[in-house]
Structures are given as C-alpha cells and as structure tokens.
mmCIF file of C-alpha atoms in Angstrom:
data_model
loop_
_atom_site.group_PDB
_atom_site.id
_atom_site.type_symbol
_atom_site.label_atom_id
_atom_site.label_comp_id
_atom_site.label_asym_id
_atom_site.label_seq_id
_atom_site.Cartn_x
_atom_site.Cartn_y
_atom_site.Cartn_z
ATOM 1 C CA MET A 1 0.004 0.019 -0.006
ATOM 2 C CA SER A 2 1.418 3.353 -1.066
ATOM 3 C CA ALA A 3 1.876 6.313 1.295
ATOM 4 C CA ARG A 4 -0.784 8.144 -0.611
ATOM 5 C CA ASP A 5 -3.251 5.394 -0.064
ATOM 6 C CA LEU A 6 -2.457 5.191 3.655
ATOM 7 C CA ILE A 7 -3.096 8.933 3.990
ATOM 8 C CA GLN A 8 -6.346 8.707 2.164
ATOM 9 C CA GLU A 9 -7.557 5.819 4.224
ATOM 10 C CA ALA A 10 -6.448 7.554 7.429
ATOM 11 C CA LEU A 11 -8.397 10.719 6.585
ATOM 12 C CA HIS A 12 -11.421 8.642 5.504
ATOM 13 C CA SER A 13 -11.418 6.924 8.900
ATOM 14 C CA LEU A 14 -11.281 10.233 10.764
ATOM 15 C CA GLU A 15 -14.063 11.641 8.676
ATOM 16 C CA ALA A 16 -16.269 8.538 9.339
ATOM 17 C CA ASN A 17 -16.015 9.113 13.071
ATOM 18 C CA LYS A 18 -15.855 12.890 13.447
ATOM 19 C CA GLY A 19 -17.297 13.065 16.920
ATOM 20 C CA ARG A 20 -15.103 10.311 18.361
ATOM 21 C CA SER A 21 -12.029 11.574 16.582
ATOM 22 C CA LEU A 22 -12.498 15.215 18.012
ATOM 23 C CA LEU A 23 -12.953 13.907 21.558
ATOM 24 C CA THR A 24 -9.986 11.636 21.254
ATOM 25 C CA ILE A 25 -7.561 14.379 19.974
ATOM 26 C CA LEU A 26 -8.763 16.693 22.729
ATOM 27 C CA GLY A 27 -6.166 15.380 25.107
ATOM 28 C CA ILE A 28 -3.382 15.951 22.545
ATOM 29 C CA VAL A 29 -4.652 19.457 21.862
ATOM 30 C CA ILE A 30 -4.791 20.314 25.545
ATOM 31 C CA GLY A 31 -1.220 18.795 26.207
ATOM 32 C CA ILE A 32 0.441 20.484 23.236
ATOM 33 C CA ALA A 33 -1.341 23.799 23.787
ATOM 34 C CA SER A 34 -0.286 23.808 27.519
ATOM 35 C CA VAL A 35 3.321 23.045 26.802
ATOM 36 C CA ILE A 36 3.481 25.697 24.027
ATOM 37 C CA ALA A 37 1.700 28.392 26.099
ATOM 38 C CA MET A 38 3.706 27.782 29.319
ATOM 39 C CA THR A 39 7.145 27.627 27.727
ATOM 40 C CA SER A 40 6.434 30.679 25.431
ATOM 41 C CA LEU A 41 5.067 32.712 28.328
ATOM 42 C CA ILE A 42 7.882 31.743 30.711
ATOM 43 C CA GLY A 43 10.467 32.480 27.998
ATOM 44 C CA GLY A 44 8.770 35.904 27.451
ATOM 45 C CA ILE A 45 8.857 36.800 31.090
ATOM 46 C CA GLN A 46 12.465 35.632 31.322
ATOM 47 C CA ASN A 47 13.477 37.902 28.436
ATOM 48 C CA SER A 48 11.599 40.780 30.003
ATOM 49 C CA LEU A 49 13.260 40.333 33.335
ATOM 50 C CA VAL A 50 16.712 40.271 31.696
ATOM 51 C CA ASN A 51 15.907 43.278 29.690
ATOM 52 C CA SER A 52 14.745 45.113 32.739
ATOM 53 C CA LEU A 53 18.220 44.814 34.152
ATOM 54 C CA GLY A 54 19.566 46.995 31.396
ATOM 55 C CA LEU A 55 21.043 46.758 27.887
ATOM 56 C CA ASN A 56 24.469 45.887 29.152
ATOM 57 C CA ALA A 57 23.541 44.009 32.348
ATOM 58 C CA ALA A 58 25.697 40.963 31.563
ATOM 59 C CA ARG A 59 28.757 43.211 31.258
ATOM 60 C CA MET A 60 28.154 45.249 34.420
ATOM 61 C CA VAL A 61 30.339 44.874 37.528
ATOM 62 C CA GLN A 62 29.502 46.427 40.909
ATOM 63 C CA ILE A 63 32.653 47.159 42.897
ATOM 64 C CA TYR A 64 32.624 47.549 46.726
ATOM 65 C CA SER A 65 35.449 48.483 49.113
ATOM 66 C CA SER A 66 35.202 49.062 52.796
ATOM 67 C CA GLN A 67 37.740 51.831 52.139
ATOM 68 C CA GLU A 68 35.997 54.219 49.860
ATOM 69 C CA LEU A 69 37.270 54.489 46.332
ATOM 70 C CA THR A 70 38.088 57.989 45.159
ATOM 71 C CA GLU A 71 37.980 59.494 41.642
ATOM 72 C CA SER A 72 41.801 59.034 41.334
ATOM 73 C CA ASP A 73 41.454 55.325 42.452
ATOM 74 C CA ILE A 74 38.904 54.753 39.779
ATOM 75 C CA GLU A 75 41.065 56.354 37.016
ATOM 76 C CA LYS A 76 44.006 54.259 38.209
ATOM 77 C CA LEU A 77 41.884 51.094 38.222
ATOM 78 C CA GLN A 78 40.795 51.655 34.643
ATOM 79 C CA LYS A 79 44.412 51.882 33.511
ATOM 80 C CA LEU A 80 45.407 48.837 35.456
ATOM 81 C CA VAL A 81 42.565 46.739 34.006
ATOM 82 C CA PRO A 82 42.328 47.221 30.294
ATOM 83 C CA GLN A 83 39.149 44.955 30.079
ATOM 84 C CA ILE A 84 37.198 47.794 31.749
ATOM 85 C CA GLU A 85 35.486 49.820 29.045
ATOM 86 C CA GLN A 86 33.940 52.365 31.384
ATOM 87 C CA ILE A 87 33.939 52.936 35.163
ATOM 88 C CA GLY A 88 32.495 55.512 37.450
ATOM 89 C CA ILE A 89 30.715 56.352 40.663
ATOM 90 C CA VAL A 90 26.910 55.987 40.846
ATOM 91 C CA ASP A 91 25.127 57.722 43.674
ATOM 92 C CA SER A 92 21.802 56.389 45.001
ATOM 93 C CA ALA A 93 19.259 58.091 47.235
ATOM 94 C CA TYR A 94 15.678 57.416 48.226
ATOM 95 C CA THR A 95 12.710 59.666 48.666
ATOM 96 C CA GLU A 96 8.906 59.667 48.452
ATOM 97 C CA TYR A 97 6.786 61.293 45.669
ATOM 98 C CA LYS A 98 3.070 61.971 46.199
ATOM 99 C CA THR A 99 0.669 62.857 43.484
ATOM 100 C CA GLY A 100 -3.005 63.020 44.387
ATOM 101 C CA GLU A 101 -3.888 60.077 46.606
ATOM 102 C CA LYS A 102 -1.001 57.920 45.236
ATOM 103 C CA SER A 103 2.449 57.672 46.844
ATOM 104 C CA TYR A 104 5.605 56.335 45.210
ATOM 105 C CA THR A 105 8.974 55.269 46.553
ATOM 106 C CA VAL A 106 11.595 57.051 44.320
ATOM 107 C CA MET A 107 15.155 55.715 43.896
ATOM 108 C CA ALA A 108 17.217 58.544 42.573
ATOM 109 C CA GLN A 109 20.315 57.327 40.650
ATOM 110 C CA GLY A 110 23.064 59.827 40.168
ATOM 111 C CA VAL A 111 24.731 58.866 36.933
ATOM 112 C CA ASP A 112 26.771 61.260 34.744
ATOM 113 C CA SER A 113 26.024 61.212 31.123
ATOM 114 C CA ASP A 114 29.166 59.278 30.139
ATOM 115 C CA MET A 115 28.048 56.427 32.405
ATOM 116 C CA LEU A 116 24.457 56.018 31.223
ATOM 117 C CA ASP A 117 25.519 53.299 28.817
ATOM 118 C CA ALA A 118 27.321 51.369 31.541
ATOM 119 C CA VAL A 119 24.255 51.232 33.765
ATOM 120 C CA GLY A 120 21.988 50.365 30.932
ATOM 121 C CA ALA A 121 20.029 53.574 30.938
ATOM 122 C CA SER A 122 20.894 54.877 27.323
ATOM 123 C CA LYS A 123 18.230 53.107 25.207
ATOM 124 C CA LEU A 124 15.651 55.780 24.636
ATOM 125 C CA VAL A 125 12.051 55.272 24.008
ATOM 126 C CA ALA A 126 11.147 58.941 23.883
ATOM 127 C CA GLY A 127 12.908 62.262 24.411
ATOM 128 C CA ARG A 128 16.646 62.604 24.967
ATOM 129 C CA THR A 129 19.386 61.902 27.416
ATOM 130 C CA TYR A 130 20.975 64.667 29.381
ATOM 131 C CA SER A 131 24.287 66.123 28.112
ATOM 132 C CA GLN A 132 27.762 66.289 29.644
ATOM 133 C CA ALA A 133 27.322 70.008 30.227
ATOM 134 C CA GLU A 134 24.126 69.296 32.138
ATOM 135 C CA SER A 135 25.924 66.662 34.170
ATOM 136 C CA GLN A 136 28.737 69.101 35.139
ATOM 137 C CA SER A 137 26.309 71.907 35.974
ATOM 138 C CA GLY A 138 23.905 69.815 37.976
ATOM 139 C CA SER A 139 20.907 70.645 35.848
ATOM 140 C CA ARG A 140 17.522 69.496 37.278
ATOM 141 C CA VAL A 141 16.895 66.937 34.482
ATOM 142 C CA ALA A 142 16.048 63.254 34.812
ATOM 143 C CA LEU A 143 15.368 60.186 32.859
ATOM 144 C CA ILE A 144 12.546 57.798 33.768
ATOM 145 C CA SER A 145 11.810 54.163 32.773
ATOM 146 C CA ARG A 146 9.038 53.254 30.449
ATOM 147 C CA ASN A 147 7.205 51.440 33.250
ATOM 148 C CA GLY A 148 7.571 54.470 35.528
ATOM 149 C CA ALA A 149 6.222 56.805 32.791
ATOM 150 C CA ASP A 150 3.187 54.518 32.258
ATOM 151 C CA GLN A 151 2.521 54.408 36.043
ATOM 152 C CA LEU A 152 2.526 58.227 36.360
ATOM 153 C CA TYR A 153 1.186 59.527 33.031
ATOM 154 C CA GLY A 154 -0.180 56.546 31.059
ATOM 155 C CA ASN A 155 2.365 56.733 28.205
ATOM 156 C CA GLU A 156 5.885 57.802 27.359
ATOM 157 C CA GLN A 157 5.137 60.962 25.347
ATOM 158 C CA ASP A 158 3.015 62.481 28.083
ATOM 159 C CA ALA A 159 5.830 62.058 30.573
ATOM 160 C CA LEU A 160 8.225 64.361 28.669
ATOM 161 C CA GLY A 161 8.466 67.851 30.119
ATOM 162 C CA LYS A 162 6.748 66.870 33.332
ATOM 163 C CA THR A 163 8.347 67.665 36.753
ATOM 164 C CA ILE A 164 8.658 65.338 39.736
ATOM 165 C CA LYS A 165 9.421 66.555 43.281
ATOM 166 C CA VAL A 166 12.524 64.855 44.569
ATOM 167 C CA PHE A 167 13.252 65.637 48.237
ATOM 168 C CA ASN A 168 14.278 69.361 48.295
ATOM 169 C CA GLY A 169 13.506 70.263 44.614
ATOM 170 C CA GLU A 170 12.044 69.213 41.339
ATOM 171 C CA VAL A 171 13.482 67.603 38.305
ATOM 172 C CA GLN A 172 12.161 67.701 34.727
ATOM 173 C CA ILE A 173 11.812 64.517 32.750
ATOM 174 C CA VAL A 174 13.692 64.888 29.499
ATOM 175 C CA GLY A 175 13.696 61.282 28.348
ATOM 176 C CA VAL A 176 12.133 57.845 28.805
ATOM 177 C CA ILE A 177 14.311 54.801 28.632
ATOM 178 C CA ASP A 178 13.594 51.183 27.850
ATOM 179 C CA GLY A 179 13.891 48.587 30.567
ATOM 180 C CA GLY A 180 13.924 49.308 34.295
ATOM 181 C CA SER A 181 12.712 47.090 37.118
ATOM 182 C CA ASP A 182 10.115 49.482 38.622
ATOM 183 C CA SER A 183 7.331 47.645 40.354
ATOM 184 C CA MET A 184 3.920 49.102 41.209
ATOM 185 C CA GLY A 185 4.380 52.022 43.633
ATOM 186 C CA SER A 186 8.134 52.529 42.947
ATOM 187 C CA LEU A 187 10.002 54.709 40.490
ATOM 188 C CA THR A 188 13.660 54.910 39.368
ATOM 189 C CA LEU A 189 15.041 58.233 38.050
ATOM 190 C CA TYR A 190 18.383 58.735 36.522
ATOM 191 C CA MET A 191 20.000 62.184 36.873
ATOM 192 C CA PRO A 192 23.427 63.814 37.095
ATOM 193 C CA ARG A 193 25.461 63.219 40.235
ATOM 194 C CA GLU A 194 25.730 66.866 40.816
ATOM 195 C CA THR A 195 21.914 67.068 40.687
ATOM 196 C CA ILE A 196 21.758 64.429 43.435
ATOM 197 C CA SER A 197 24.122 66.446 45.645
ATOM 198 C CA GLY A 198 22.129 69.557 45.086
ATOM 199 C CA LEU A 199 18.819 68.002 45.862
ATOM 200 C CA PHE A 200 19.738 65.837 48.918
ATOM 201 C CA GLY A 201 22.750 67.671 50.410
ATOM 202 C CA ASP A 202 24.390 66.521 53.622
ATOM 203 C CA GLU A 203 21.141 66.127 55.568
ATOM 204 C CA ASN A 204 20.146 63.101 53.442
ATOM 205 C CA PRO A 205 23.345 61.817 51.945
ATOM 206 C CA SER A 206 23.486 59.472 48.980
ATOM 207 C CA PHE A 207 25.170 56.111 48.933
ATOM 208 C CA PRO A 208 27.937 55.900 46.326
ATOM 209 C CA SER A 209 28.906 52.725 44.583
ATOM 210 C CA VAL A 210 31.296 51.972 41.766
ATOM 211 C CA THR A 211 30.035 50.519 38.519
ATOM 212 C CA ALA A 212 32.164 49.225 35.659
ATOM 213 C CA LEU A 213 31.344 48.064 32.190
ATOM 214 C CA ALA A 214 33.407 45.287 30.761
ATOM 215 C CA ALA A 215 34.530 45.094 27.136
ATOM 216 C CA GLU A 216 32.655 42.640 24.839
ATOM 217 C CA GLY A 217 33.837 39.036 25.171
ATOM 218 C CA THR A 218 35.475 39.515 28.570
ATOM 219 C CA ASP A 219 35.557 36.574 31.001
ATOM 220 C CA MET A 220 33.435 38.214 33.812
ATOM 221 C CA ASP A 221 34.514 35.744 36.499
ATOM 222 C CA GLU A 222 38.226 36.418 35.778
ATOM 223 C CA LEU A 223 37.586 40.170 35.530
ATOM 224 C CA CYS A 224 35.956 40.286 39.024
ATOM 225 C CA LYS A 225 38.946 38.449 40.493
ATOM 226 C CA THR A 226 41.380 40.861 38.803
ATOM 227 C CA ILE A 227 39.474 43.943 40.010
ATOM 228 C CA GLU A 228 39.377 42.613 43.566
ATOM 229 C CA SER A 229 43.122 41.970 43.429
ATOM 230 C CA LYS A 230 43.905 45.496 42.055
ATOM 231 C CA VAL A 231 41.657 47.275 44.493
ATOM 232 C CA ARG A 232 43.309 45.318 47.421
ATOM 233 C CA ALA A 233 46.718 46.294 46.256
ATOM 234 C CA MET A 234 45.752 50.003 45.787
ATOM 235 C CA LYS A 235 44.192 50.297 49.190
ATOM 236 C CA GLY A 236 46.598 48.032 51.055
ATOM 237 C CA ILE A 237 43.921 45.543 52.124
ATOM 238 C CA GLU A 238 45.033 42.010 52.985
ATOM 239 C CA GLU A 239 42.555 39.131 52.245
ATOM 240 C CA ASP A 240 42.429 38.119 55.909
ATOM 241 C CA GLU A 241 41.844 41.689 57.269
ATOM 242 C CA TYR A 242 38.518 42.976 58.541
ATOM 243 C CA ASP A 243 38.259 45.435 55.601
ATOM 244 C CA SER A 244 36.829 43.781 52.524
ATOM 245 C CA VAL A 245 36.689 44.189 48.737
ATOM 246 C CA SER A 246 34.233 42.572 46.370
ATOM 247 C CA ALA A 247 33.469 42.748 42.665
ATOM 248 C CA THR A 248 30.187 41.140 41.525
ATOM 249 C CA SER A 249 29.074 40.642 38.020
ATOM 250 C CA MET A 250 25.396 40.989 36.861
ATOM 251 C CA LYS A 251 26.144 37.980 34.649
ATOM 252 C CA SER A 252 25.945 35.661 37.671
ATOM 253 C CA ALA A 253 22.518 37.107 38.553
ATOM 254 C CA ILE A 254 21.424 36.687 34.922
ATOM 255 C CA ASP A 255 22.733 33.128 34.834
ATOM 256 C CA ALA A 256 20.954 32.266 38.121
ATOM 257 C CA LEU A 257 17.705 33.843 36.648
ATOM 258 C CA ASN A 258 18.060 31.822 33.450
ATOM 259 C CA SER A 259 18.728 28.676 35.442
ATOM 260 C CA PHE A 260 15.732 29.217 37.714
ATOM 261 C CA MET A 261 13.352 30.094 34.833
ATOM 262 C CA GLY A 262 14.622 27.172 32.824
ATOM 263 C CA ALA A 263 13.997 24.786 35.714
ATOM 264 C CA PHE A 264 10.580 26.319 36.240
ATOM 265 C CA SER A 265 9.813 25.940 32.522
ATOM 266 C CA LEU A 266 10.851 22.303 32.659
ATOM 267 C CA ILE A 267 8.533 21.642 35.638
ATOM 268 C CA MET A 268 5.559 23.342 33.983
ATOM 269 C CA GLY A 269 6.288 21.473 30.745
ATOM 270 C CA ALA A 270 6.360 18.202 32.680
ATOM 271 C CA VAL A 271 3.104 18.929 34.370
ATOM 272 C CA ALA A 272 1.500 19.888 31.046
ATOM 273 C CA SER A 273 2.946 16.732 29.500
ATOM 274 C CA ILE A 274 0.593 14.637 31.666
ATOM 275 C CA SER A 275 -2.208 15.691 29.347
ATOM 276 C CA LEU A 276 -0.168 14.207 26.474
ATOM 277 C CA LEU A 277 0.052 10.927 28.357
ATOM 278 C CA VAL A 278 -3.714 10.975 28.950
ATOM 279 C CA GLY A 279 -4.260 11.872 25.282
ATOM 280 C CA GLY A 280 -2.053 8.956 24.197
ATOM 281 C CA ILE A 281 -4.059 6.560 26.298
ATOM 282 C CA GLY A 282 -7.218 7.924 24.670
ATOM 283 C CA ILE A 283 -5.615 7.314 21.267
ATOM 284 C CA MET A 284 -4.925 3.737 22.115
ATOM 285 C CA ASN A 285 -8.404 3.180 23.523
ATOM 286 C CA MET A 286 -9.961 4.522 20.374
ATOM 287 C CA MET A 287 -7.789 2.497 18.052
ATOM 288 C CA LEU A 288 -8.560 -0.691 19.994
ATOM 289 C CA THR A 289 -12.184 0.187 19.604
ATOM 290 C CA ASN A 290 -11.665 0.702 15.886
ATOM 291 C CA VAL A 291 -10.018 -2.724 15.569
ATOM 292 C CA SER A 292 -12.961 -4.453 17.373
ATOM 293 C CA GLU A 293 -15.481 -2.638 15.061
ATOM 294 C CA ARG A 294 -13.604 -3.315 11.851
ATOM 295 C CA ILE A 295 -12.723 -7.004 12.295
ATOM 296 C CA ARG A 296 -14.683 -8.049 9.171
ATOM 297 C CA GLU A 297 -13.055 -5.201 7.194
ATOM 298 C CA ILE A 298 -9.619 -6.415 8.286
ATOM 299 C CA GLY A 299 -10.468 -10.018 7.112
ATOM 300 C CA ILE A 300 -11.637 -8.691 3.667
ATOM 301 C CA ARG A 301 -8.424 -6.668 3.289
ATOM 302 C CA ARG A 302 -6.303 -9.707 4.179
ATOM 303 C CA ALA A 303 -8.340 -11.927 1.816
ATOM 304 C CA LEU A 304 -7.695 -9.428 -0.983
ATOM 305 C CA GLY A 305 -3.970 -9.656 -0.509
ATOM 306 C CA ALA A 306 -3.092 -7.221 2.200
ATOM 307 C CA SER A 307 -0.185 -8.261 4.346
ATOM 308 C CA ARG A 308 0.179 -7.914 8.118
ATOM 309 C CA ARG A 309 2.545 -5.070 7.459
ATOM 310 C CA ASP A 310 -0.127 -3.242 5.358
ATOM 311 C CA ILE A 311 -2.614 -3.649 8.188
ATOM 312 C CA THR A 312 -0.088 -2.372 10.769
ATOM 313 C CA ALA A 313 0.789 0.551 8.626
ATOM 314 C CA GLN A 314 -2.913 1.520 8.048
ATOM 315 C CA PHE A 315 -3.762 1.654 11.696
ATOM 316 C CA LEU A 316 -0.509 3.419 12.589
ATOM 317 C CA ALA A 317 -1.303 6.020 9.882
ATOM 318 C CA GLU A 318 -4.727 6.575 11.424
ATOM 319 C CA SER A 319 -3.406 6.987 14.971
ATOM 320 C CA SER A 320 -0.660 9.277 13.622
ATOM 321 C CA ALA A 321 -3.145 11.427 11.730
ATOM 322 C CA LEU A 322 -5.162 11.847 14.967
ATOM 323 C CA CYS A 323 -2.090 12.965 16.747
ATOM 324 C CA VAL A 324 -0.746 15.294 14.047
ATOM 325 C CA THR A 325 -4.028 16.960 13.755
ATOM 326 C CA GLY A 326 -4.181 17.399 17.569
ATOM 327 C CA GLY A 327 -0.616 18.677 17.437
ATOM 328 C CA LEU A 328 -1.243 21.287 14.843
ATOM 329 C CA LEU A 329 -4.323 22.538 16.640
ATOM 330 C CA GLY A 330 -2.468 22.508 19.964
ATOM 331 C CA VAL A 331 0.435 24.606 18.530
ATOM 332 C CA LEU A 332 -2.046 27.211 17.219
ATOM 333 C CA ILE A 333 -4.138 27.317 20.325
ATOM 334 C CA GLY A 334 -1.024 27.367 22.601
ATOM 335 C CA TYR A 335 0.377 30.351 20.716
ATOM 336 C CA LEU A 336 -2.881 32.264 21.022
ATOM 337 C CA LEU A 337 -3.199 31.222 24.683
ATOM 338 C CA ALA A 338 0.345 32.497 25.421
ATOM 339 C CA TRP A 339 -0.610 35.918 24.087
ATOM 340 C CA ALA A 340 -3.876 36.018 26.029
ATOM 341 C CA LEU A 341 -2.029 35.036 29.249
ATOM 342 C CA ALA A 342 0.644 37.690 28.599
ATOM 343 C CA MET A 343 -1.971 40.455 28.100
ATOM 344 C CA PHE A 344 -3.806 39.308 31.139
ATOM 345 C CA ALA A 345 -0.664 39.268 33.308
ATOM 346 C CA ALA A 346 0.367 42.689 32.059
ATOM 347 C CA GLY A 347 -3.086 44.150 32.644
ATOM 348 C CA SER A 348 -3.429 42.697 36.176
ATOM 349 C CA GLY A 349 -0.076 44.054 37.370
ATOM 350 C CA VAL A 350 1.368 40.642 38.273
ATOM 351 C CA LEU A 351 4.425 41.204 36.092
ATOM 352 C CA ASP A 352 5.124 44.564 37.599
ATOM 353 C CA GLU A 353 5.371 42.862 41.069
ATOM 354 C CA LEU A 354 7.977 40.479 39.496
ATOM 355 C CA GLY A 355 9.984 43.444 38.232
ATOM 356 C CA ALA A 356 9.250 42.709 34.548
ATOM 357 C CA SER A 357 8.177 45.406 32.077
ATOM 358 C CA GLY A 358 4.491 45.877 31.371
ATOM 359 C CA GLN A 359 4.935 44.626 27.741
ATOM 360 C CA ILE A 360 5.551 40.855 27.506
ATOM 361 C CA THR A 361 6.196 39.141 24.203
ATOM 362 C CA PRO A 362 5.855 35.351 24.417
ATOM 363 C CA SER A 363 9.037 33.639 23.272
ATOM 364 C CA PHE A 364 7.725 31.386 20.472
ATOM 365 C CA SER A 365 10.137 29.679 18.187
ATOM 366 C CA ILE A 366 9.995 27.409 15.129
ATOM 367 C CA ALA A 367 12.060 24.821 16.982
ATOM 368 C CA THR A 368 9.423 24.619 19.718
ATOM 369 C CA ALA A 369 6.672 24.071 17.136
ATOM 370 C CA LEU A 370 8.715 21.374 15.358
ATOM 371 C CA LEU A 371 9.388 19.635 18.632
ATOM 372 C CA ALA A 372 5.645 19.678 19.506
ATOM 373 C CA PHE A 373 4.902 18.271 16.008
ATOM 374 C CA ALA A 374 7.483 15.509 16.490
ATOM 375 C CA VAL A 375 6.128 14.666 19.931
ATOM 376 C CA SER A 376 2.656 14.397 18.381
ATOM 377 C CA VAL A 377 3.862 11.937 15.709
ATOM 378 C CA GLY A 378 5.766 9.966 18.399
ATOM 379 C CA ILE A 379 2.652 9.665 20.546
ATOM 380 C CA GLY A 380 0.646 8.463 17.509
ATOM 381 C CA VAL A 381 3.257 5.731 16.753
ATOM 382 C CA ILE A 382 3.868 4.647 20.310
ATOM 383 C CA PHE A 383 0.252 4.452 21.456
ATOM 384 C CA GLY A 384 -1.032 3.253 18.092
ATOM 385 C CA PHE A 385 1.490 0.413 17.757
ATOM 386 C CA TYR A 386 -0.182 -2.086 20.015
ATOM 387 C CA PRO A 387 -3.661 -1.770 18.449
ATOM 388 C CA ALA A 388 -2.080 -1.870 14.943
ATOM 389 C CA ARG A 389 -0.125 -5.063 15.707
ATOM 390 C CA ARG A 390 -3.238 -6.609 17.376
ATOM 391 C CA ALA A 391 -5.188 -5.915 14.161
ATOM 392 C CA ALA A 392 -2.395 -7.332 11.993
ATOM 393 C CA LYS A 393 -2.280 -10.614 14.012
ATOM 394 C CA LEU A 394 -6.034 -11.402 13.583
ATOM 395 C CA ASP A 395 -6.771 -14.630 11.728
ATOM 396 C CA PRO A 396 -8.259 -13.509 8.332
ATOM 397 C CA VAL A 397 -10.577 -16.639 8.276
ATOM 398 C CA GLU A 398 -11.940 -15.852 11.737
ATOM 399 C CA CYS A 399 -12.348 -12.206 10.717
ATOM 400 C CA LEU A 400 -14.550 -13.196 7.761
ATOM 401 C CA ARG A 401 -16.712 -15.261 10.018
ATOM 402 C CA TYR A 402 -17.153 -12.473 12.505
ATOM 403 C CA GLN A 403 -20.737 -10.985 12.498
#
C-alpha cells in the first residue's frame, strides 16, 4: 500500500467518526497547547526580566570596598585593568513622591552622562538623554523608565517635560528609557550626580557605589577576580583583614535567573505533558475500539492480499493522523493562549510585582513548534502500535466469520 493510499484511508477513517475523533484528539490538543503556552510565556517573562536589568547588564560589575574608592582610584583602576570599558561612581538616594492620593517610593540614581550606557540607561524610548554640560552643571533633569512613565502619566510621550518633586527640589523628565525594574508604587529616576548632591545635600546623603562596564567578550569571573586583586593592592587591604573588597558581576545574577526560569519551565512542561500521556491513552483506547469494530473489514483486506505489514501501517497512519491533527491545533491554540495570558498578566499588574516590564512578548520559536509536532507523531506511533499489531495478527478466516 502506497503512502498516498495510507493517508487517504486515515483521513477517511477520521471523517467517518468525526465526533469520536475530535474527543480523542482533545487530550493531545490540551497537552500540546499547555506546553507551548507555558514555555512561550515563561520565555517571554524571562526575556523581559533580563531586559529590565539593562541593555548591558551581563557586562556590568559592581565594585565595593570598605575603604571608599576616590576618583583618582577609579582612574588608576581603569588603567590597570584594560578589560574595563567604562567605570564611574553611581550615587543612590531614596525619597517619596506623592501625586493626588498615590504615593511612590523613588530611587534617585546619580549617573553622569558618560556612564548612562554602563548602567543600561541609554536606550531611549522617547525624548533625549542629558548632556555632559548638564551633568557638570547639575541641571535639574532626569530620565525615567518606560514602566515608571506608564504608572505616572499613562504613556511615554505624556511624561516628557513633566516635573517630579525629589526631596528638596524638582527635576524635569527629558527622556524615557527602555527597561527598568520598577514595580507598582516604585520609580527609578536617573539624573546627574551633581543634581543628586544639590537635591539631597548633607542632611540626606546618597550612597555611592562604583560600577564598571566590561568590554565585549570579557570573561566576567576572571575580571571580577582581577578587579578585587587590584583594589586590594591599591588600598593595602589584605585578604584576611577585617576590611573587605568585592566585585560582583550581573552575569551571575542573569545566569541564576536563566537557570531558575529554565527549571521552572521544565517543571511546567512536565506537568502539562501529563495531558499528552492521557491523550495517548485515549488514542490507544480509540484504536482498540476501531479494531474491534472493523474485524470483518480487516478480514476482507487480508483476503484481497493485504499483508500484516499493510494492516499495521494502516492503523499506525490513522493514529498518527489523529495526533498530528491534535498537534497542529495545539500549537495554534497554545500560541494564542500564550498571548492571552501575557496580556492578562500585564493588565493585572502581576508582572510589575515580579519586576518585569509591562509589555511581555511570548518567546515562540519554530524549533518549539517542530518539537511539538515531533512529539505528536511519536505519541501516535507509540500508542497506536499495540492496536495496529493486534489488528495485523488477527486470523483472516476468523475475521471473515465475524458478524
């Protein structure tokens, strides 16, 4: 029997039992759709969380020393470690901003214009970044994240030109940047370091930290070790002393996040795969029923010259057709379901609590669809093999006598 004949017979069998076929493939549809939806949505959330850390998050290094690093120390460190592309001090201060009945916790980040790229705050959505001249003069300008702009003003364009009270003064929003990890009720503003000093002063001091941006292709673990060694040598700090030095890379945090989300995706996929097992059992049950109902047909086919291999191939083709149909429907429904869940999660504010941006794009790939398709075919072959072999082993004479 040719492949074309097998396909025609399989489709004819499905058409002859439409109701039963639809109910049988429902388990496959649910299983594939669940796997596609969960893996796509989790992948989208993972990408959003990584993006919220900043454009160059994987290359960022936070440097801490119990003996405060000065500007001259930083310049010297950059010369000693050529893998450092940019390095500078970032000031942080916290305050509260009230508008109407709403109150927001504001983290003001003092970042000079030449360090915006290093902290991942240079990818503009609207407006502009502040200039070097504005940084040096301590202009009352600031950048806000897309999520923060959406919280306060509803969209990015409406945020431009608005002013926000920050402790002892106001700053004007001149730009909206992509990313940011603002959750509901919290805002992050980037402004020049001189602006931070002017706003907060000595009565509410900021907390300086040193941030470095590594060159592309740098081994981050080795770089952190090198930085710690150089800082210890500069400040005369021994490893066994009470004073401490540390250099931590955001890459380790991103790797940990990817590992966690990967494990979570695997668990969710395993849970959703139970539906595939149930669907496979349903396929086997239906095919066994088909064999019982078509015993006389099997006998006639054998009498007309069909071999056991032909009978096996026929029933395998039917079970595979059921699973492939369920797989295709499952991929489509899973993709649509992932988008629906993403929009629901974004609208409900759940993603903001996780620190992800409000816009989530499900991570759907052709490889995932092909894998789902292959799994569908595999289920059809595995769970359809026993009924097919049982049909093939029937005695043709007994089959013809069957009423």
